[in-house]
Amino acid sequence: MADPELYPADQLHEHASLATSESPASRLLLMAIAFAFLGIFLVVPLVVVFEQAFAKGIGAFLEAIREPDTISAIKLTLLVAAISVPLNLVFGIAAAWAIAKFEFRGKAFLITLIDLPFSVSPVISGLVYVLLFGATSLLGPWLKMHGIVILFAVPGIVLATIFVTFPFVARELIPLMQEQGTGDEEAALSLGANGWQTFWHVTLPNIKWGLFYGVLLCNARAMGEFGAVSVVSGHIRGQTNTMPLHVEILYNEYNAVGAFAVASVLAGLALVTLVLKTLLEMRYGAEIAATRGH
Amino acid sequence: MDVRVANVRKEFDRFPALRDVSLDIKSGELIALLGPSGSGKTTLLRLIAGLERPTRGTIYFGDEDASNKTIQERNVGFVFQHYALFRHMTVADNIGFGLKVRPSNKRPTKAEIRARASELLDLVQLSGLEKRYPAQLSGGQRQRVALARAMAIEPRVLLLDEPFGALDAQVRRELRRWLREIHDATGHTTVFVTHDQEEALELADRVVVMSQGRIEQVGTADEVYDHPNSPFVYGFIGESSSLPVKIEDGQVWIADRPIGLSTPNVPNGEATLYFRPHHVELLDECNGCIAGTVAASRRVAGTRRVELEIGGGRERVEIELPVGHPATQKSRVTFRPNRWKVFPKVVE
Ligand SMILES: Nc1ncnc2c1ncn2[C@@H]1O[C@H](COP(=O)(O)OP(=O)(O)O)[C@@H](O)[C@H]1O
Ligand SMILES: [Mg+2]
């Protein structure tokens, strides 16, 4: 085919698998393996979570959810996500923009830095903040003097979450922006657009799907982060417990229904994002394929 | 708008992509930057546009120094090599973009922008495609949309980077004629880049031949074809044959005999003789000529081309013979160029 871009994106997939088609038997086998694997490692545990949550009836479930400490944990989790996701959205775009569209010294180093949260254990990320802001640290006395509380309080939890979830948006955008290059931006500038108009009308529409995936992943992780948050939170019930931490506490207290009820809410939030993503993909599939380029 | 490039140098990380380039572009002119890949054509075009800043030198738009103006202030229409159409916008929105982003006191109304877009679509012969997306257009159609979009802002200069580079030969030829018509109708000062000499010679009022970051020659198609002023231009434009020669007292010598050409202004010493394969005169008897034996022969449209071995096979040149010429393999052919030029050997 001479130029695949001449055809609407949704017709392309028909041509894709002709050359590499497998025999029917091996295709079945591959699919069976994939489904069995997903079933055992993902679906079954998820079902168990919901089953345990409702083990003693819907009344017990609702009671566990309405517990003040649980409500506070849910609120805190949503608050942390609401702060850290938008910040990482902005940081992620800025970092990806700098890396993809400019040449400068230390670029490789910056890329490594962005990956750091992925390669470092979350517990260590948390400990870094303890070392930075703890009572015995350099900053500790100064913070205390000015009455600023970071550790074992919401600011610490937000900072740790931002750190851990930083790579998601940037990682999603860098390859996309690198592939798209600077041509469209130069075209917009040559037509008289200023920097902001260029970003808003040209860059953002080109990256919006990548950005959307990045934000979804970032959000899922921000709500689910355990290790780093656990170190800086202090586990104060009703104050600094996020949902994952609260699940652990309830579980350690042998409160199975409570633990699984909160866990099911957390899992439910994740499922909502997943469904949202799938719906949007169904609705805008052709457009997504087009902006990702062929 | 006159554009003047004065002694411009451009370095990328110390690598000089352009070395001391000067060029006057007259208002309303259609000018081609022609040269092999890597000769600095795109760099020169981007410097004029304001997409790059010169390392040294000045670029004038009319009488004003535009060197430090941004691309927005220069008001140029730039057509990118791969079009750079906004893929999430319809054809009409692409064309109207430059008007839509104007500051509110200079921005036409939505209806005016729409009207202007369809007017331009008429001009580029794409009426009716307003609602299409770039992915739904052929390469040639995208090229036209890109040009319409660049013209929508009423640019002072129109700059096109390899406008037909990505198209197949048939579409290329059509669009070439069409671009000339559009240029004659609108009168924009236009600079386009190409590595295709046929395109440059056929389309442009003047051709700028570039090589290795320098301008080799500027002139009309006839001037650069008939009077190439350097070995590079001789070799790059049209076909040419060359032979190492010696100059003695204004006479051209090959090996130990003069070939009957005199060139009083070239100093004694080693030099190179250039001529076109069809600028030769066949001779029957040789007292002062070039003699060779036929090594290969091929038919080119209405003529025949033979490759001759000169001086016992050390050099080969190609000349044109009438189709009916009796020469066959190993025949001896004697000739003398009737239009030619000698360039002294450059001491490296
Ligand atoms: N942004 C850049 N960074 C580094 N080198 C460049 C850049 N742009 C062009 N060059 C170099 O400058 C030279 C001229 O390039 P260019 O103007 O694109 O040539 P052309 O358009 O004639 O093919 C080439 O050697 C190219 O590698
Ligand atoms: Mg180029």
CSV table of N, CA and C in Angstrom, one decimal, chain B residues 33-104:
chain,number,residue,atom,x,y,z
B,33,LEU,N,16.1,27.8,-4.8
B,33,LEU,CA,17.3,27.4,-4.2
B,33,LEU,C,17.6,26.0,-4.6
B,34,LEU,N,18.6,25.8,-5.4
B,34,LEU,CA,18.9,24.5,-5.9
B,34,LEU,C,20.3,24.0,-5.5
B,35,GLY,N,20.3,22.7,-5.0
B,35,GLY,CA,21.6,22.2,-4.6
B,35,GLY,C,21.4,20.8,-4.1
B,36,PRO,N,22.5,20.0,-4.0
B,36,PRO,CA,22.4,18.7,-3.5
B,36,PRO,C,22.0,18.7,-2.0
B,37,SER,N,21.6,17.5,-1.5
B,37,SER,CA,21.2,17.4,-0.1
B,37,SER,C,22.3,17.8,0.8
B,38,GLY,N,22.0,18.6,1.8
B,38,GLY,CA,23.0,19.0,2.7
B,38,GLY,C,23.8,20.3,2.4
B,39,SER,N,23.4,20.9,1.3
B,39,SER,CA,24.1,22.1,0.8
B,39,SER,C,23.7,23.4,1.5
B,40,GLY,N,22.6,23.3,2.4
B,40,GLY,CA,22.2,24.4,3.2
B,40,GLY,C,21.0,25.1,2.7
B,41,LYS,N,20.3,24.6,1.8
B,41,LYS,CA,19.1,25.2,1.2
B,41,LYS,C,18.0,25.5,2.3
B,42,THR,N,17.7,24.4,3.0
B,42,THR,CA,16.7,24.5,4.1
B,42,THR,C,17.1,25.5,5.1
B,43,THR,N,18.4,25.5,5.5
B,43,THR,CA,18.9,26.4,6.5
B,43,THR,C,18.7,27.9,6.0
B,44,LEU,N,19.0,28.1,4.8
B,44,LEU,CA,18.9,29.5,4.3
B,44,LEU,C,17.4,29.9,4.3
B,45,LEU,N,16.5,29.0,3.9
B,45,LEU,CA,15.1,29.3,3.9
B,45,LEU,C,14.6,29.6,5.3
B,46,ARG,N,15.0,28.8,6.3
B,46,ARG,CA,14.6,29.0,7.7
B,46,ARG,C,15.2,30.3,8.3
B,47,LEU,N,16.3,30.7,7.8
B,47,LEU,CA,16.9,31.9,8.2
B,47,LEU,C,16.1,33.1,7.7
B,48,ILE,N,15.7,33.0,6.5
B,48,ILE,CA,14.8,34.1,5.9
B,48,ILE,C,13.5,34.2,6.7
B,49,ALA,N,13.0,33.0,7.0
B,49,ALA,CA,11.7,32.9,7.7
B,49,ALA,C,11.8,33.4,9.2
B,50,GLY,N,13.0,33.3,9.8
B,50,GLY,CA,13.1,33.6,11.2
B,50,GLY,C,12.9,32.4,12.1
B,51,LEU,N,13.0,31.2,11.5
B,51,LEU,CA,12.9,30.0,12.3
B,51,LEU,C,14.3,29.7,12.9
B,52,GLU,N,15.4,30.3,12.3
B,52,GLU,CA,16.7,30.2,12.8
B,52,GLU,C,17.3,31.7,12.8
B,53,ARG,N,18.3,31.9,13.7
B,53,ARG,CA,19.0,33.1,13.8
B,53,ARG,C,20.4,33.0,13.2
B,54,PRO,N,20.8,34.0,12.3
B,54,PRO,CA,22.1,33.8,11.8
B,54,PRO,C,23.2,33.9,12.8
B,55,THR,N,24.3,33.2,12.6
B,55,THR,CA,25.4,33.3,13.5
B,55,THR,C,26.1,34.7,13.3
B,56,ARG,N,26.2,35.0,12.0
B,56,ARG,CA,26.7,36.4,11.6
B,56,ARG,C,25.9,36.8,10.4
B,57,GLY,N,25.9,38.1,10.1
B,57,GLY,CA,25.3,38.7,8.9
B,57,GLY,C,23.9,39.2,9.2
B,58,THR,N,23.3,39.7,8.2
B,58,THR,CA,22.0,40.5,8.4
B,58,THR,C,21.0,40.0,7.3
B,59,ILE,N,19.7,40.0,7.7
B,59,ILE,CA,18.7,39.8,6.7
B,59,ILE,C,17.8,41.0,6.7
B,60,TYR,N,17.6,41.6,5.5
B,60,TYR,CA,16.7,42.8,5.3
B,60,TYR,C,15.4,42.4,4.7
B,61,PHE,N,14.3,42.9,5.2
B,61,PHE,CA,13.0,42.9,4.5
B,61,PHE,C,12.8,44.3,4.0
B,62,GLY,N,12.9,44.6,2.7
B,62,GLY,CA,12.8,45.9,2.3
B,62,GLY,C,14.1,46.6,2.8
B,63,ASP,N,13.9,47.8,3.5
B,63,ASP,CA,15.0,48.5,4.0
B,63,ASP,C,15.3,48.2,5.5
B,64,GLU,N,14.3,47.5,6.1
B,64,GLU,CA,14.4,47.3,7.6
B,64,GLU,C,15.2,46.0,7.8
B,65,ASP,N,16.0,46.1,8.9
B,65,ASP,CA,16.8,44.9,9.3
B,65,ASP,C,15.9,44.0,10.1
B,66,ALA,N,15.7,42.8,9.5
B,66,ALA,CA,14.7,41.9,10.1
B,66,ALA,C,15.4,40.8,10.9
B,67,SER,N,16.7,40.9,11.0
B,67,SER,CA,17.5,39.8,11.7
B,67,SER,C,17.0,39.4,13.0
B,68,ASN,N,16.6,40.4,13.8
B,68,ASN,CA,16.2,40.1,15.2
B,68,ASN,C,14.7,40.1,15.4
B,69,LYS,N,13.9,40.1,14.3
B,69,LYS,CA,12.5,40.0,14.4
B,69,LYS,C,12.1,38.5,14.5
B,70,THR,N,11.0,38.3,15.2
B,70,THR,CA,10.5,36.9,15.4
B,70,THR,C,9.8,36.5,14.1
B,71,ILE,N,9.5,35.2,14.0
B,71,ILE,CA,8.9,34.7,12.8
B,71,ILE,C,7.5,35.4,12.6
B,72,GLN,N,6.8,35.6,13.8
B,72,GLN,CA,5.5,36.2,13.7
B,72,GLN,C,5.6,37.6,13.2
B,73,GLU,N,6.6,38.4,13.6
B,73,GLU,CA,6.7,39.8,13.1
B,73,GLU,C,7.1,39.8,11.7
B,74,ARG,N,7.8,38.8,11.2
B,74,ARG,CA,8.2,38.9,9.8
B,74,ARG,C,7.1,38.7,8.8
B,75,ASN,N,6.0,38.0,9.3
B,75,ASN,CA,4.9,37.8,8.4
B,75,ASN,C,5.2,37.1,7.1
B,76,VAL,N,5.8,35.9,7.3
B,76,VAL,CA,6.1,35.1,6.1
B,76,VAL,C,5.2,33.9,6.0
B,77,GLY,N,4.9,33.4,4.8
B,77,GLY,CA,4.2,32.2,4.7
B,77,GLY,C,5.2,31.0,4.4
B,78,PHE,N,5.1,30.0,5.3
B,78,PHE,CA,6.1,29.0,5.2
B,78,PHE,C,5.4,27.6,4.9
B,79,VAL,N,5.8,27.0,3.8
B,79,VAL,CA,5.2,25.7,3.5
B,79,VAL,C,6.3,24.6,3.8
B,80,PHE,N,6.0,23.8,4.8
B,80,PHE,CA,7.0,22.9,5.3
B,80,PHE,C,7.1,21.6,4.4
B,81,GLN,N,8.3,21.0,4.4
B,81,GLN,CA,8.5,19.9,3.5
B,81,GLN,C,7.5,18.8,3.7
B,82,HIS,N,7.1,18.5,4.9
B,82,HIS,CA,6.1,17.5,5.1
B,82,HIS,C,4.7,18.1,5.5
B,83,TYR,N,4.6,19.3,5.1
B,83,TYR,CA,3.3,20.1,5.1
B,83,TYR,C,3.0,20.6,6.5
B,84,ALA,N,3.2,19.7,7.6
B,84,ALA,CA,2.9,20.1,8.9
B,84,ALA,C,1.4,20.6,9.1
B,85,LEU,N,0.5,20.0,8.4
B,85,LEU,CA,-0.9,20.4,8.6
B,85,LEU,C,-1.3,19.9,10.0
B,86,PHE,N,-2.3,20.7,10.6
B,86,PHE,CA,-2.8,20.3,11.9
B,86,PHE,C,-3.8,19.2,11.8
B,87,ARG,N,-3.4,18.0,12.2
B,87,ARG,CA,-4.2,16.8,11.9
B,87,ARG,C,-5.6,16.8,12.6
B,88,HIS,N,-5.7,17.5,13.7
B,88,HIS,CA,-7.0,17.5,14.4
B,88,HIS,C,-7.9,18.6,13.9
B,89,MET,N,-7.5,19.3,12.9
B,89,MET,CA,-8.4,20.4,12.3
B,89,MET,C,-8.8,20.1,10.9
B,90,THR,N,-10.0,20.5,10.6
B,90,THR,CA,-10.4,20.3,9.2
B,90,THR,C,-9.6,21.2,8.3
B,91,VAL,N,-9.8,21.0,7.0
B,91,VAL,CA,-9.1,21.7,6.0
B,91,VAL,C,-9.4,23.2,6.2
B,92,ALA,N,-10.7,23.5,6.4
B,92,ALA,CA,-11.1,25.0,6.5
B,92,ALA,C,-10.4,25.6,7.8
B,93,ASP,N,-10.4,24.8,8.9
B,93,ASP,CA,-9.8,25.3,10.1
B,93,ASP,C,-8.3,25.5,10.0
B,94,ASN,N,-7.7,24.6,9.2
B,94,ASN,CA,-6.2,24.7,9.0
B,94,ASN,C,-6.0,26.0,8.2
B,95,ILE,N,-6.7,26.3,7.2
B,95,ILE,CA,-6.5,27.5,6.4
B,95,ILE,C,-6.8,28.7,7.2
B,96,GLY,N,-7.8,28.7,8.0
B,96,GLY,CA,-8.2,29.9,8.8
B,96,GLY,C,-7.4,30.1,10.0
B,97,PHE,N,-6.5,29.2,10.4
B,97,PHE,CA,-5.8,29.2,11.6
B,97,PHE,C,-5.1,30.6,11.8
B,98,GLY,N,-4.3,31.0,10.8
B,98,GLY,CA,-3.5,32.2,10.9
B,98,GLY,C,-4.4,33.4,11.1
B,99,LEU,N,-5.6,33.4,10.7
B,99,LEU,CA,-6.5,34.5,10.9
B,99,LEU,C,-7.2,34.5,12.3
B,100,LYS,N,-7.4,33.2,12.7
B,100,LYS,CA,-8.1,33.0,14.0
B,100,LYS,C,-7.2,33.5,15.2
B,101,VAL,N,-5.9,33.3,15.0
B,101,VAL,CA,-5.0,33.6,16.2
B,101,VAL,C,-4.6,35.1,16.2
B,102,ARG,N,-5.1,35.9,15.3
B,102,ARG,CA,-4.7,37.3,15.3
B,102,ARG,C,-5.3,38.0,16.6
B,103,PRO,N,-4.6,39.0,17.0
B,103,PRO,CA,-5.2,39.7,18.2
B,103,PRO,C,-6.6,40.3,17.8
B,104,SER,N,-7.4,40.4,18.9
B,104,SER,CA,-8.8,40.6,18.6
B,104,SER,C,-9.1,41.8,17.7
